[in-house]
Short mmCIF file of C-alpha atoms in Angstrom, two decimals:
data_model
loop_
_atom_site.label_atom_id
_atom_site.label_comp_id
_atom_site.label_asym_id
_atom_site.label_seq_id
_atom_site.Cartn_x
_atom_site.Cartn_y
_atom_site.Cartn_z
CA UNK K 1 0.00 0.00 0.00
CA UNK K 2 1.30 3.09 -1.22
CA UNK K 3 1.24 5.90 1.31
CA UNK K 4 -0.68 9.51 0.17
CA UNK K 5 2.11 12.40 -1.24
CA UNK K 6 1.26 16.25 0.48
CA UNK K 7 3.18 18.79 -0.37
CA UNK K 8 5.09 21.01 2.03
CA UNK K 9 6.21 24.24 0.80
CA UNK K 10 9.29 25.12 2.37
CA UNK K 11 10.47 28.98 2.55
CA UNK K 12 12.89 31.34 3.72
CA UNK K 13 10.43 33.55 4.78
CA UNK K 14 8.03 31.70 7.36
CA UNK K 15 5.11 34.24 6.94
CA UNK K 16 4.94 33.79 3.25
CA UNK K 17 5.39 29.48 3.74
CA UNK K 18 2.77 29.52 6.32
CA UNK K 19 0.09 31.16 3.73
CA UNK K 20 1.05 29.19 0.46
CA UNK K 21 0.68 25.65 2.88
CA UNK K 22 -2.54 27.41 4.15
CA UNK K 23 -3.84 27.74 0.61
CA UNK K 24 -2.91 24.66 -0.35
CA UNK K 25 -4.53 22.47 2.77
CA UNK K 26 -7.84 24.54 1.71
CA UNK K 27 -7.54 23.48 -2.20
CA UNK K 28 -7.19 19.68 -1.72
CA UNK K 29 -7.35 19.64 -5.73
CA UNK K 30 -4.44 21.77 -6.40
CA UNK K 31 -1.80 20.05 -7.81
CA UNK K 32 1.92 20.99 -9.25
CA UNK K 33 1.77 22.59 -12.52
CA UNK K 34 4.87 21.15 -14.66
CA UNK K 35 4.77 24.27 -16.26
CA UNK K 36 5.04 26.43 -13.54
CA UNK K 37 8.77 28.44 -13.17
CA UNK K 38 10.21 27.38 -9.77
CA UNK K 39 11.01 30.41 -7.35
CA UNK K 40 14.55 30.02 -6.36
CA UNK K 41 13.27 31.13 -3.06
CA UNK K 42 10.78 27.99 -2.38
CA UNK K 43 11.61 24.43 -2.14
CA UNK K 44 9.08 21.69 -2.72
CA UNK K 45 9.22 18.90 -0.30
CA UNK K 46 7.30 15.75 -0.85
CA UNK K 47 6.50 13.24 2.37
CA UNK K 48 4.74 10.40 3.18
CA UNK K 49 1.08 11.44 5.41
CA UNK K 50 1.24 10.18 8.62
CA UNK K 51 -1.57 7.70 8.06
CA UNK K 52 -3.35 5.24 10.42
CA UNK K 53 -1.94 1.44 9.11
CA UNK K 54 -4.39 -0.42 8.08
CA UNK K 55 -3.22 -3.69 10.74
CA UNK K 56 -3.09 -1.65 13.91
CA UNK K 57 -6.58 -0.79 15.45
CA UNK K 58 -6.97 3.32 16.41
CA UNK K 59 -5.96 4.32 19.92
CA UNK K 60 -9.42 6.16 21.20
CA UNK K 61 -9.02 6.47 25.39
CA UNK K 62 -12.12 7.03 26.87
CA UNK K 63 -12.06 9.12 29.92
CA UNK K 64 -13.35 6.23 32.17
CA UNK K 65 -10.78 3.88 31.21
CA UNK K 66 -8.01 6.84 31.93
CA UNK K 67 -9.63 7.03 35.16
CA UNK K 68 -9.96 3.84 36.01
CA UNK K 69 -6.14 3.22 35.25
CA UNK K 70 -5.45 6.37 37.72
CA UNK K 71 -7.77 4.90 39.92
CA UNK K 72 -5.97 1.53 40.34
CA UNK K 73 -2.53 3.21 40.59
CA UNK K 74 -3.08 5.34 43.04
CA UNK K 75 -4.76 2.64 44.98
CA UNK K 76 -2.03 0.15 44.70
CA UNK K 77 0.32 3.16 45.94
CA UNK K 78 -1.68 3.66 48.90
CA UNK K 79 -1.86 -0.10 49.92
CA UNK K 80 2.29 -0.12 49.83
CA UNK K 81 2.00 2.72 52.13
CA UNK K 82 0.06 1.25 54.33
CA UNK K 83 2.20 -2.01 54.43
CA UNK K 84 5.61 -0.08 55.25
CA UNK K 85 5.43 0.96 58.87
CA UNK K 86 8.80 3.14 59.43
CA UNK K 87 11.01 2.27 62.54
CA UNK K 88 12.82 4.35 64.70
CA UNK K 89 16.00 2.97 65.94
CA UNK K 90 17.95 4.24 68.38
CA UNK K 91 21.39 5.13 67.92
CA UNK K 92 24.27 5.94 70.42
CA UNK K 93 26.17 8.62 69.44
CA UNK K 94 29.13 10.23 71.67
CA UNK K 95 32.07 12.60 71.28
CA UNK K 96 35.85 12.67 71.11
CA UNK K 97 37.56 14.00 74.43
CA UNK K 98 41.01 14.28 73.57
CA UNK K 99 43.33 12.42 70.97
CA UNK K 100 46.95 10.97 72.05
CA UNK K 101 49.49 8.21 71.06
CA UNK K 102 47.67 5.44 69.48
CA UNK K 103 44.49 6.47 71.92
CA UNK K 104 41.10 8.53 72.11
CA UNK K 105 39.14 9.28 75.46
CA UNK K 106 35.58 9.32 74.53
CA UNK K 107 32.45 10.64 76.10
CA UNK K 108 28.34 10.08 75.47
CA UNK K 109 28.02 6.61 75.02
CA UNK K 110 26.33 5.05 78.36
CA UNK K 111 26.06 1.55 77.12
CA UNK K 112 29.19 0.63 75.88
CA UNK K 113 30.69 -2.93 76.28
CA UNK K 114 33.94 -3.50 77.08
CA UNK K 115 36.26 -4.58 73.61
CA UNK K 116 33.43 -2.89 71.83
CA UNK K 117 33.79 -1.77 68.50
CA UNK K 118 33.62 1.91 68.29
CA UNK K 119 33.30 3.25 65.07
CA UNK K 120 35.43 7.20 64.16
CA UNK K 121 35.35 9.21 61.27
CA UNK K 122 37.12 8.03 58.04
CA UNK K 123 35.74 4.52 58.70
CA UNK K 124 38.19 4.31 61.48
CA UNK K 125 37.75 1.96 64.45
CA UNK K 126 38.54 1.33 68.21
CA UNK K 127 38.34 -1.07 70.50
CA UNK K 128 36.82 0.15 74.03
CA UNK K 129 39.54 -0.71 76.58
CA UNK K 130 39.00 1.49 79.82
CA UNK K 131 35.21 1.77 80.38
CA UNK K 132 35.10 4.31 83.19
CA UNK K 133 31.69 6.27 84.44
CA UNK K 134 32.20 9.27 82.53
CA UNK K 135 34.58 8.56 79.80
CA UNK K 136 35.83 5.54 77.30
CA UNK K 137 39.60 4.88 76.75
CA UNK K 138 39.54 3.23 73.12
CA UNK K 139 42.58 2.12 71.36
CA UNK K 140 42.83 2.91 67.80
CA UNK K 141 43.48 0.53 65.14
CA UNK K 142 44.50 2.61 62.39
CA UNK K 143 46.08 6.11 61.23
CA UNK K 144 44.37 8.60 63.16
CA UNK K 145 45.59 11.75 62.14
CA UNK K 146 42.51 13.15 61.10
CA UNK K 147 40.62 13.26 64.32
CA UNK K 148 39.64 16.62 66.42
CA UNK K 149 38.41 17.00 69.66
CA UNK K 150 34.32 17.27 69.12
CA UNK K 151 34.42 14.51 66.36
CA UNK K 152 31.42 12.52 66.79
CA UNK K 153 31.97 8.57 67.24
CA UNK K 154 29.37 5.84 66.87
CA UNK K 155 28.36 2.19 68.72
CA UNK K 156 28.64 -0.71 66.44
CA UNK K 157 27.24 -3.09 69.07
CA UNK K 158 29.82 -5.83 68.43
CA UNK K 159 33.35 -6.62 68.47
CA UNK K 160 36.23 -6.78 66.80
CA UNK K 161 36.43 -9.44 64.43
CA UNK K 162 38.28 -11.06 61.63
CA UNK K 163 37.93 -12.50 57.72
CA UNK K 164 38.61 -16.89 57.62
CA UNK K 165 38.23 -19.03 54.97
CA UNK K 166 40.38 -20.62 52.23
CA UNK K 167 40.56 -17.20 50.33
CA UNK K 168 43.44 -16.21 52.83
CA UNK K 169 45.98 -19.53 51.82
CA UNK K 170 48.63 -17.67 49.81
CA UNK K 171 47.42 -14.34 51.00
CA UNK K 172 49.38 -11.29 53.41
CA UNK K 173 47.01 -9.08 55.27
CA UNK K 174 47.32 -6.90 58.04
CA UNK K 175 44.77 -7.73 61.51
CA UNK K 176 41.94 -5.81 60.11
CA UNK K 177 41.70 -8.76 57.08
CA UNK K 178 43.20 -6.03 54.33
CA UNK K 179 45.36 -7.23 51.46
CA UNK K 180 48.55 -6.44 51.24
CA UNK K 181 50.39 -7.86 48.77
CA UNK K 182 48.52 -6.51 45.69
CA UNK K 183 46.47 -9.80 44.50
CA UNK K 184 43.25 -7.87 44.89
CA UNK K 185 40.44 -7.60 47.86
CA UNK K 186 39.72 -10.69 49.77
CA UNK K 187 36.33 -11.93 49.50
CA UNK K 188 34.97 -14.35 52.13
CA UNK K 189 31.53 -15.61 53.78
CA UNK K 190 32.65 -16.00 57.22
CA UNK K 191 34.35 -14.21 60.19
CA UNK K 192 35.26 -14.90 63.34
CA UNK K 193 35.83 -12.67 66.62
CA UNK K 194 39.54 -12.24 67.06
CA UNK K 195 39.04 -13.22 71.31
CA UNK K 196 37.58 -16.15 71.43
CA UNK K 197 37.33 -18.97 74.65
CA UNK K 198 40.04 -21.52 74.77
CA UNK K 199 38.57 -25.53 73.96
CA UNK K 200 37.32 -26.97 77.43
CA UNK K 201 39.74 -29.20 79.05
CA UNK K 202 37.45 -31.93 77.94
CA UNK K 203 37.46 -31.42 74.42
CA UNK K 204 41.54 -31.82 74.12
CA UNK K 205 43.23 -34.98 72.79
CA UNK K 206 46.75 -35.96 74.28
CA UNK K 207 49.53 -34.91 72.09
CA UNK K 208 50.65 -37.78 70.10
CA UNK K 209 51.71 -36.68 66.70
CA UNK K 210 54.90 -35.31 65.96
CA UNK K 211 55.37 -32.16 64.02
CA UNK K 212 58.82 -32.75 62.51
CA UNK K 213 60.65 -29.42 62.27
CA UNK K 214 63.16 -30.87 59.94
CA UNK K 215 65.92 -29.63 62.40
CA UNK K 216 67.27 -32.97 63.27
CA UNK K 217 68.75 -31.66 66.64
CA UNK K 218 65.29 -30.11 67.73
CA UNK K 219 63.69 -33.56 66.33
CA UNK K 220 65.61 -36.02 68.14
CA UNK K 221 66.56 -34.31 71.72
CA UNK K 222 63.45 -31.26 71.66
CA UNK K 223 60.64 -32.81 70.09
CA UNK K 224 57.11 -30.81 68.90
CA UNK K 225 54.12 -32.66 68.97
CA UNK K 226 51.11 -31.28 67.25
CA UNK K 227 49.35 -29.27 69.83
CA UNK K 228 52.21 -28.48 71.47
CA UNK K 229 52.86 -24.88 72.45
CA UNK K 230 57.29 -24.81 72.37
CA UNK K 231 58.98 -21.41 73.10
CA UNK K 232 61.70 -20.20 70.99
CA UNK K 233 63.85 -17.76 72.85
CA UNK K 234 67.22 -16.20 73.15
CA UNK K 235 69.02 -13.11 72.01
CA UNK K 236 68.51 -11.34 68.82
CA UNK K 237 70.29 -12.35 65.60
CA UNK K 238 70.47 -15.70 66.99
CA UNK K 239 68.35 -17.36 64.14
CA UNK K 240 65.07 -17.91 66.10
CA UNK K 241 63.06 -16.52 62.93
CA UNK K 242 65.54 -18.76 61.08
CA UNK K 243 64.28 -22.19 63.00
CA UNK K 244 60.73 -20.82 62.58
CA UNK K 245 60.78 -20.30 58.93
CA UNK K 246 62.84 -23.68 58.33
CA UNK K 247 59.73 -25.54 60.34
CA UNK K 248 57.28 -24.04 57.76
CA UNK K 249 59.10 -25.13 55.17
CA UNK K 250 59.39 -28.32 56.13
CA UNK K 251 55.46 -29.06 56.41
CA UNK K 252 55.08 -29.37 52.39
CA UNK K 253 54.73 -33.09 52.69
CA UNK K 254 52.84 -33.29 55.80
CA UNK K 255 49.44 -31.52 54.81
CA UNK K 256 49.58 -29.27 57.59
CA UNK K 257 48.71 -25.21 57.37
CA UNK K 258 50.65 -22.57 58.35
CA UNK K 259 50.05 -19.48 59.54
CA UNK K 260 53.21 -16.52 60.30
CA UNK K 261 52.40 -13.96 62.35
CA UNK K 262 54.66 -10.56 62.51
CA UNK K 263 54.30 -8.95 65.40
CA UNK K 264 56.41 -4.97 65.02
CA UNK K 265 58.83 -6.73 62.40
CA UNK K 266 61.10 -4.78 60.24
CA UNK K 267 59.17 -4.64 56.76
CA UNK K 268 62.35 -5.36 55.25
CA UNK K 269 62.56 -8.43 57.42
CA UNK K 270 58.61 -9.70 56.62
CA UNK K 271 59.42 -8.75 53.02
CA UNK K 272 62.72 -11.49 52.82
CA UNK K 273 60.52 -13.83 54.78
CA UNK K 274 58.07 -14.09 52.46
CA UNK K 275 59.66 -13.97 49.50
CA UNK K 276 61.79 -16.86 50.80
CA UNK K 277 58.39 -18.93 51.56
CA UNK K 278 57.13 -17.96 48.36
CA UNK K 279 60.28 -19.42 46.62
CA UNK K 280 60.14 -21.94 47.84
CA UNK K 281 56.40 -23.00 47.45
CA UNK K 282 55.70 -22.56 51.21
CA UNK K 283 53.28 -19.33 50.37
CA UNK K 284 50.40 -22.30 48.75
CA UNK K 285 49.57 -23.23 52.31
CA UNK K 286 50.83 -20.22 54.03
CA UNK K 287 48.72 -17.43 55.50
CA UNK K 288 50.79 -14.07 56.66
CA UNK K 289 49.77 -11.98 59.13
CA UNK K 290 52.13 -8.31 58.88
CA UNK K 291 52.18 -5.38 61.22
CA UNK K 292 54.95 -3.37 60.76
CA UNK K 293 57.03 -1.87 63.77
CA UNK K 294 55.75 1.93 62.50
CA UNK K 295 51.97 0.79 62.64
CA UNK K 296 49.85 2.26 65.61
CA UNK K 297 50.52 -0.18 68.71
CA UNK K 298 46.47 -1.32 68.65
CA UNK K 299 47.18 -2.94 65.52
CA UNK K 300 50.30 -4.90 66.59
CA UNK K 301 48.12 -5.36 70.12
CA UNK K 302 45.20 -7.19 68.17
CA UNK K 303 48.02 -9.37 65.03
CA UNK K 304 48.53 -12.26 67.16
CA UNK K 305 44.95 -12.47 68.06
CA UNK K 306 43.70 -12.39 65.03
CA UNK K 307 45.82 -14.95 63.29
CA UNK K 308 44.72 -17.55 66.12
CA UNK K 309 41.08 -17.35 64.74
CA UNK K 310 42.47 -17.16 61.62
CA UNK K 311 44.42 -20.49 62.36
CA UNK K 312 41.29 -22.01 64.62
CA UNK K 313 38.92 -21.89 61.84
CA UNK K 314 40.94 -24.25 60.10
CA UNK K 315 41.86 -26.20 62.82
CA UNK K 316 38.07 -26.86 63.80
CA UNK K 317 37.63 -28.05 60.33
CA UNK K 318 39.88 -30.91 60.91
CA UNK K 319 43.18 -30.09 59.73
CA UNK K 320 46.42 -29.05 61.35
CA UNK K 321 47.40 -26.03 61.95
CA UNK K 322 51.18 -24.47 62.55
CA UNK K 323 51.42 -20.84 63.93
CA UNK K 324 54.55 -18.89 64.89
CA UNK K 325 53.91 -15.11 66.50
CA UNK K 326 56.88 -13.58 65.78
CA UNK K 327 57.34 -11.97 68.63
CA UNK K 328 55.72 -11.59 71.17
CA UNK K 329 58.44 -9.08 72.64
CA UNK K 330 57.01 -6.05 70.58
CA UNK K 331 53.72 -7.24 71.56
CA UNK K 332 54.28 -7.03 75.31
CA UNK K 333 55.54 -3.44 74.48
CA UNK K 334 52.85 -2.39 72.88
CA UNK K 335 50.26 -3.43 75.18
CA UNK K 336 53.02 -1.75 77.34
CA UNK K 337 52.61 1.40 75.71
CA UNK K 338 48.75 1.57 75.27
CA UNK K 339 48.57 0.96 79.70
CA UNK K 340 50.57 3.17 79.99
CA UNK K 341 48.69 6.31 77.77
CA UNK K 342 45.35 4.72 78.94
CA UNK K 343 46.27 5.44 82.80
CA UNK K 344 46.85 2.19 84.12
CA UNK K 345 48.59 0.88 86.84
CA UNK K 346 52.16 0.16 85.92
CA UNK K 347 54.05 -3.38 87.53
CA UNK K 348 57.11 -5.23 87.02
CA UNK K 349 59.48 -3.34 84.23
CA UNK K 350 56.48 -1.11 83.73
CA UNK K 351 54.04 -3.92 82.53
CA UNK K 352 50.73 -3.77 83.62
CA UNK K 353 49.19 -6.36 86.02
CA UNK K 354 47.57 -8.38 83.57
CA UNK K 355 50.40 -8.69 81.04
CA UNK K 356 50.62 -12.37 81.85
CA UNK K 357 46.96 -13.16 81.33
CA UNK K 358 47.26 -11.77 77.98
CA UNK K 359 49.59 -14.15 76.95
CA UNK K 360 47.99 -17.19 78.90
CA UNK K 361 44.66 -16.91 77.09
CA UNK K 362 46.53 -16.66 73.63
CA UNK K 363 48.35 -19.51 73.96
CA UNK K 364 45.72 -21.75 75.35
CA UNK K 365 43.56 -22.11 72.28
CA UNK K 366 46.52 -23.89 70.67
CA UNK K 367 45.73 -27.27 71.46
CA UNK K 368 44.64 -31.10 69.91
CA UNK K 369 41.07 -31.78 69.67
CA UNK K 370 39.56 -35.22 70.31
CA UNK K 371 38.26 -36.79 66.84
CA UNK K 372 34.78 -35.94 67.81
CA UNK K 373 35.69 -32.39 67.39
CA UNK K 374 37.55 -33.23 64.02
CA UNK K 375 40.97 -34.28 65.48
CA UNK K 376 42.39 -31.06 64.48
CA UNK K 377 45.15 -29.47 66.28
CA UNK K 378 46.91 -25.83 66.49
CA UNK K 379 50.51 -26.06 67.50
CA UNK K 380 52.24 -22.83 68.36
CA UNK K 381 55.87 -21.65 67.88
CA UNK K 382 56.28 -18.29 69.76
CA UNK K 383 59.03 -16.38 69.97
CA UNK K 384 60.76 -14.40 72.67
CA UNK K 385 63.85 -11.83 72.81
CA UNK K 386 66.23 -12.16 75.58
CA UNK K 387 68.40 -9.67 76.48
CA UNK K 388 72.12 -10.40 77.69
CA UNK K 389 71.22 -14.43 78.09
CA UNK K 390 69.00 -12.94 80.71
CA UNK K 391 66.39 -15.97 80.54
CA UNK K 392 64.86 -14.85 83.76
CA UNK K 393 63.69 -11.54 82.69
CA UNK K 394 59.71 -10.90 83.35
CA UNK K 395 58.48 -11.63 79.98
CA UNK K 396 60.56 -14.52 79.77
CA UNK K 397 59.53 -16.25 82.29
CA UNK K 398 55.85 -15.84 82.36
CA UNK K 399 55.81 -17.81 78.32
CA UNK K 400 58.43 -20.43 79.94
CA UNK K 401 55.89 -20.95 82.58
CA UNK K 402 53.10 -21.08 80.02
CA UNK K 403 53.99 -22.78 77.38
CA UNK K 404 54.95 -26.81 77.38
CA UNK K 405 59.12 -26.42 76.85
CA UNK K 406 61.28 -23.81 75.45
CA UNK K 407 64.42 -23.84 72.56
CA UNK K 408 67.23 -21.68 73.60
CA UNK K 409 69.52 -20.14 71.19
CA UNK K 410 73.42 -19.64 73.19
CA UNK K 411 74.81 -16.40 71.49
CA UNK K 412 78.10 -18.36 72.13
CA UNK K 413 76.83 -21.30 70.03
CA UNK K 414 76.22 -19.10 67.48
CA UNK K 415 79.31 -16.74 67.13
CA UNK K 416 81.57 -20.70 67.07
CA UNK K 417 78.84 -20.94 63.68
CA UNK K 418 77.59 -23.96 65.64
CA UNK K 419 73.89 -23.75 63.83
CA UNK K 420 71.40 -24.08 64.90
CA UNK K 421 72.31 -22.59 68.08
CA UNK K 422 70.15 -24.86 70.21
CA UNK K 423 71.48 -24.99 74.01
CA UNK K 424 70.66 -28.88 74.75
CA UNK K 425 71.45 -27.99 78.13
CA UNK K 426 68.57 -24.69 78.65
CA UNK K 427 66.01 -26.62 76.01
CA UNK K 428 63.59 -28.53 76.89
CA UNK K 429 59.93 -30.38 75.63
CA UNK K 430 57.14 -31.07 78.18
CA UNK K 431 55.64 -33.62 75.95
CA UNK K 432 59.10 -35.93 75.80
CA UNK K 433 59.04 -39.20 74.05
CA UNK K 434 55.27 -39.22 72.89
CA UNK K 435 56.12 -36.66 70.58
CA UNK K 436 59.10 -38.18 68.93
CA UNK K 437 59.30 -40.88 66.13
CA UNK K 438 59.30 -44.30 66.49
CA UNK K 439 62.93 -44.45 65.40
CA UNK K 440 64.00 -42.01 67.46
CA UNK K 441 62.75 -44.10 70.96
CA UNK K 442 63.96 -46.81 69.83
CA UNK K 443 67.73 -45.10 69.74
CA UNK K 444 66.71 -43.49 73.31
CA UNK K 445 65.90 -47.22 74.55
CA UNK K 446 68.96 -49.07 73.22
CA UNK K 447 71.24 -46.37 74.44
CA UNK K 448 69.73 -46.15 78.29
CA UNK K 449 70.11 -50.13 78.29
CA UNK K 450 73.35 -51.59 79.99
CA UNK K 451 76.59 -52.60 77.72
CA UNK K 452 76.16 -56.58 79.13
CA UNK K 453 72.11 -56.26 78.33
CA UNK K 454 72.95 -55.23 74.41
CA UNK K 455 75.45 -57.52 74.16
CA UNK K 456 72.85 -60.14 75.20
CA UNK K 457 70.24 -58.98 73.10
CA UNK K 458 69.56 -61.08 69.90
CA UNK K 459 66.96 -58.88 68.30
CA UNK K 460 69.14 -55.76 67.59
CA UNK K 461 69.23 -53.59 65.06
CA UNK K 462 72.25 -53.26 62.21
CA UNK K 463 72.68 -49.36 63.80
CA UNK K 464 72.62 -50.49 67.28
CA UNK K 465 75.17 -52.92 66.36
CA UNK K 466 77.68 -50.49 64.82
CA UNK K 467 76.63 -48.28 67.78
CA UNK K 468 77.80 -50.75 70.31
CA UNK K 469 81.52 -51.23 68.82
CA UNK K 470 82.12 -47.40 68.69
CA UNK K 471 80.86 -47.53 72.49
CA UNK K 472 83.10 -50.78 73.46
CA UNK K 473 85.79 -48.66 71.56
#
């Protein structure tokens, strides 16, 4: 179907267009003359008429219909009115006394629990340490050199906690769960408070597995079973980090996790150690925890915390789990430090009262389950500073006391390049002979026996044999 031609007569000047199209809408029978001499000033346009298609049916609204359409929207936008009933929620909101060191005193917020999460402005956050009757001490866990006096600071009704999951194997974060190694953001379903209860006395299994170090002097005489909690100590540049890197290394083969927490290290020092786990391969089962010694001291307060519920997660899944804080020195200091600015009661060397109790309740939740629990274990490696050789400094002796033996590094051993620099003599494991190989107590048996009773013994071994003639000899 062939649509109807009009012609539009198209002008220059709009008065004198708008009276020829006039006359020609009134004289439906003009049409072109061929003969007539086209004005250089008018242009003839030819265009389709807009037409109603024959296969569409006309669009005639009554008003009632258009009514009844209105009608039924506004009604439908009424009933979702009605249905959404608006809720006020109260919100605690308080203020920002004064600002120090790694600290903020805050006032306004009445309810506030203590280790609260207390939320700044630049999505900053703070734990709530002193909660006094007219004012908060809150430690701050990040740069805070934006905040005033009179800043306004928020509840978040919950506490601090941390990012677990698979997503972190292979991964370097900082205690707040943030990448740092450049591999992009970290995306996980499930977190877990960074303080969290120790397993009940009757949910641990008796430490019966080794966790072979691949140290053979550590091995055979200091033995680590998983589970275990074994103190490295002595003075620095001794190679504790040295023994604790080695023993991550050496867990390739014997699917167990590994987590590296750096408590105030060096960030040249992190950076060597993980570029030495990652070339090796170690980094594929490896998790590392980094605060730096020139981050705020809440942040290297909350790292070793943190990468126990990082480690726990996995352990409760069944598997087993190898931490080493690295150390737990700086972390002393900084709690140290933030007593100190928050008012409390100095002690011993200037440690607060409870500076033992912080490092009990840490090192408790490494343990063994029992296989209803999954049979997974946590066994920790901290590490300690000495100063001098002086092994019966404060902070010293509260991990000897808490943890199940110790591995002492002599300074002595170590300038006579006698490495590893383990003093047999100062070293010791709680857990003895259950931890060891079965090769291993079998040597410890043989050689405890009597000269006459090996000499007697028909069922010997070709080693014991050779053993006994260099004895005789």
């Amino acid at each position: 179907m062939k649509p109807d031609l009009k012609l539009i007569i198209i002008s220059p000047n709009r008065e004198k267009s708008r009276k020829l199209n006039r006359n020609l809408m009134q004289n439906k029978n003009l049409r072109l003359n061929r003969n007539l001499e086209p004005d250089s000033n008018l242009w003839l346009s030819r265009r389709p008429s807009l037409k109603q298609s024959p296969y569409k049916e006309p669009m005639n609204m009554e008003p009632e219909s258009l009514k009844n359409i209105f009608d039924k929207v506004f009604t439908e936008i009424g009933q979702a009115r009605e249905s959404v009933t608006p809720k006020l929620a109260p919100q605690e909101v308080g203020s920002i006394l004064t600002v120090s060191t790694g600290i903020a005193n805050v006032s306004g917020l009445p309810t506030v629990g203590f280790d609260e999460l207390i939320k700044f402005p630049g999505d900053l956050f703070g734990i709530a340490f002193n909660v006094d009757e007219k004012e908060i001490g809150t430690v701050l866990l990040g740069e805070y050199s934006h905040l005033h006096a009179g800043d306004q600071v928020e509840r978040t009704r919950r506490v601090m906690d941390v990012a677990v999951g698979e997503e972190l194997l292979g991964r370097v974060i900082d205690p707040l769960g943030r990448p740092l190694d450049d591999k992009g953001p970290i995306v996980t379903s499930k977190r877990l408070p960074i303080e969290r209860p120790s397993p009940a006395i009757m949910d641990r299994s008796p430490v019966t597995v080794p966790l072979q170090t691949g140290i053979k002097v550590i091995d055979a005489l200091i033995p680590i079973g998983r589970g275990q909690r074994e103190l490295i100590l002595g003075d620095r540049q001794t190679g504790k980090t040295a023994i604790a890197i080695d023993t991550i290394l050496n867990q390739r083969n014997f699917n167990v996790l590994c987590v590296y927490c750096a408590i105030g290290q060096r960030a040249s020092a992190v950076a060597r150690a993980v570029a030495n786990l990652r070339e090796r391969g170690a980094m594929d089962y490896t998790i590392v925890v980094v605060t730096e010694g020139n981050d705020p001291s809440g942040l290297i307060y909350i790292a070793p915390y943190a990468a126990t519920s990082i480690a726990e997660y996995f352990m409760e899944a069944g598997r087993d789990v190898l931490i080493v804080y690295d150390d737990l020195t700086n972390h002393a200091r900084a709690y140290r430090e933030l007593s100190l600015l928050l008012r409390r009661p100095p002690g011993r060397e200037a440690y607060p009262g409870d500076i033992f109790y912080i490092h009990s309740r840490l090192l408790e939740r490494s343990t063994h389950l029992l296989k209803e629990l999954g049979g997974g274990s946590l066994t920790a490696l901290p590490i300690i500073e000495t100063e001098a050789q002086n092994i019966s400094a404060y902070i010293p002796t509260n991990l000897i006391s808490i943890t199940d033996g110790q591995i002492y590094l002599s300074p002595s051993l170590f300038e006579l390049s006698v490495l590893p620099a383990v003093d047999v003599g100062k070293s010791v494991s709680r857990v003895g002979g259950k931890a060891q190989l079965a090769a291993y107590r079998q040597w410890l048996e043989i050689s405890s026996l009597p000269i006459h009773n090996l000499k007697s013994s028909k069922r010997l071994p070709d080693s014991a044999q050779g053993w006994m003639k260099i004895h005789e000899k």
